């Protein structure tokens, strides 16, 4: 074989192995057809990272993995569902999409809609969306409507608008969203060789926990996994409708992503918990921030809502048998919420220093 042929073969090989997004990777498992235009930013295929410091804290030979979905193209798991929802909206000839959001859905919807050439309207609770998420929606060119009300009110409004107008709703009531999101469960099974014993996950609207449960079941039914995990869903105390089985009129938490009082996927989330013999539990603001910092010690930066999964694991750890395997889902990137990071860390920050070598080296105790 000539050297040119060898190089060509190598290039082709690389191209074949290149990740081209989760729709291409999991076509067989998704409701798409040859006419579906695939709108992708190469989402999915996110790392599953062993958390050795957390393992030391918990001990008993329990293995802990963090599914870092904050490494998706817009920094959250929403991209998994959005590649599907926007591809299908485009296939169906939609010209515009709308969503209510605590921030991540709006960032993701804006990005994928822009890529598809669709108009995006996002309705958000004014003053309760983290800076990074708002910045994204603006840069990706969505039209932002900030309301004097919470997420639940925003969702009520967009559901009504989408019912009466030719505009596609891309919240997790859109069934394609959950279809895309279930692929995270496939990735976990492929990496671990089976499902974990526990899947710890933050819960807001209950879409993601339902999507994971669907994904785990599909692989189990296709004999790609031997077991099913217990689904462990965590909510913030001030915003825990599923845990306490009541609607919260005024949900509150530092984890603004999951500041939701009346989850739209309530029944599906309860079904996932019950069928899996899992649990819902509330975690306090302090527990969320402690977990947020511990995740930082692993060299990983997630947003506060994501840290609820690790906070929950720490809270429920006694119920875990020795030698178990746990996956905690880190749903969003820490860069989304710089205010929270700057207010909640144990770092030493020297400000207002003179630009002087001896002064600086003295501080460094060199
Ligand atoms: N984690 C993050 C970072 C989120 O943004 C959300 C939801 C969740 C967890 C909860 O997922 O709703 O499927 O139970 N964020 C939505 C949004 C509500 O508008 O971005 P869920």
Coordinates of N, CA, C and O and ligand atoms in Angstrom, one line a residue, residues 77-78 100-105 133 151 181 202-208 257-258 260 303 305-306 331-332, ligand 1:
X77 N -27.4 18.9 30.3 CA -28.0 17.7 29.7 C -29.1 18.0 28.7 O -29.6 17.2 27.9
X78 N -29.6 19.3 28.7 CA -30.8 19.6 27.9 C -30.5 19.4 26.4 O -31.4 19.2 25.6
X100 N -40.6 27.5 28.5 CA -40.4 28.2 29.8 C -39.1 27.6 30.3 O -38.8 26.4 30.0
X101 N -38.4 28.3 31.1 CA -37.1 27.8 31.6 C -36.6 28.4 32.8 O -36.7 29.6 33.1
X102 N -35.9 27.6 33.6 CA -35.1 28.1 34.7 C -33.7 28.5 34.2 O -32.8 28.8 35.0
X103 N -33.4 28.3 32.9 CA -32.2 28.8 32.3 C -31.6 27.8 31.3 O -31.2 28.2 30.2
X104 N -31.4 26.6 31.7 CA -30.7 25.7 30.8 C -31.5 25.3 29.6 O -30.9 25.2 28.5
X105 N -32.8 25.1 29.7 CA -33.6 24.7 28.6 C -33.6 25.9 27.6 O -33.5 25.7 26.4
X133 N -26.5 31.4 31.9 CA -27.6 30.8 31.1 C -28.3 31.9 30.3 O -28.6 31.8 29.1
X151 N -41.1 29.7 37.5 CA -41.1 28.8 36.4 C -42.4 28.2 36.1 O -42.9 28.0 34.9
X181 N -32.9 12.4 25.8 CA -32.3 12.4 27.1 C -32.0 10.9 27.6 O -31.1 10.7 28.4
X202 N -30.6 15.0 40.3 CA -31.4 16.1 40.8 C -32.8 16.1 40.0 O -32.8 15.8 38.8
X203 N -33.8 16.5 40.7 CA -35.1 16.5 40.0 C -35.8 17.9 40.1 O -35.9 18.4 41.2
X204 N -36.3 18.4 39.0 CA -37.0 19.6 39.0 C -38.4 19.3 38.4 O -39.4 19.0 39.2
X205 N -38.5 19.3 37.1 CA -39.7 18.9 36.4 C -40.0 17.4 36.3 O -41.0 17.0 35.8
X206 N -39.0 16.7 36.7 CA -39.1 15.2 36.6 C -38.9 14.6 35.2 O -39.1 13.4 35.0
X207 N -38.4 15.4 34.3 CA -38.2 14.9 32.9 C -37.0 14.0 32.8 O -37.1 12.9 32.3
X208 N -35.9 14.4 33.4 CA -34.7 13.7 33.2 C -34.7 12.3 33.9 O -34.3 11.3 33.4
X257 N -32.0 26.1 39.1 CA -32.4 25.2 38.0 C -33.5 24.3 38.4 O -34.3 24.0 37.5
X258 N -33.6 24.0 39.7 CA -34.6 23.1 40.1 C -35.6 23.8 41.1 O -36.2 23.2 42.0
X260 N -38.7 24.6 41.2 CA -39.9 24.2 40.6 C -40.9 23.7 41.6 O -40.6 22.8 42.3
X303 N -23.0 23.0 38.4 CA -23.9 24.1 39.0 C -24.5 23.5 40.3 O -24.6 22.3 40.5
X305 N -27.6 23.0 41.3 CA -28.6 22.0 41.2 C -28.0 20.6 41.0 O -28.5 19.6 41.5
X306 N -27.0 20.5 40.2 CA -26.3 19.2 39.9 C -25.8 18.6 41.2 O -25.8 17.4 41.4
X331 N -25.8 17.5 36.0 CA -26.6 17.9 34.9 C -26.1 19.2 34.2 O -26.4 19.4 33.0
X332 N -25.4 20.1 35.0 CA -25.1 21.4 34.3 C -23.7 21.8 34.8 O -23.2 21.5 35.8
Ligands
LIG1 N1 -30.3 20.0 36.7 C1 -30.3 21.1 36.0 C2 -28.9 21.8 35.8 C3 -31.4 21.6 35.3 O1 -31.3 22.7 34.6 C4 -32.7 21.0 35.5 C5 -33.9 21.5 34.9 C6 -32.7 19.8 36.3 C7 -31.5 19.4 36.9 C8 -33.9 19.1 36.6 O2 -34.3 18.3 35.5 O3 -36.6 19.2 35.2 O4 -35.8 17.1 34.0 O5 -36.2 17.1 36.5 N2 -33.9 22.6 34.3 C9 -35.1 23.1 33.5 C10 -34.7 24.3 32.7 C11 -36.3 23.2 34.3 O6 -35.6 25.1 32.4 O7 -33.6 24.5 32.4 P1 -35.8 17.9 35.3

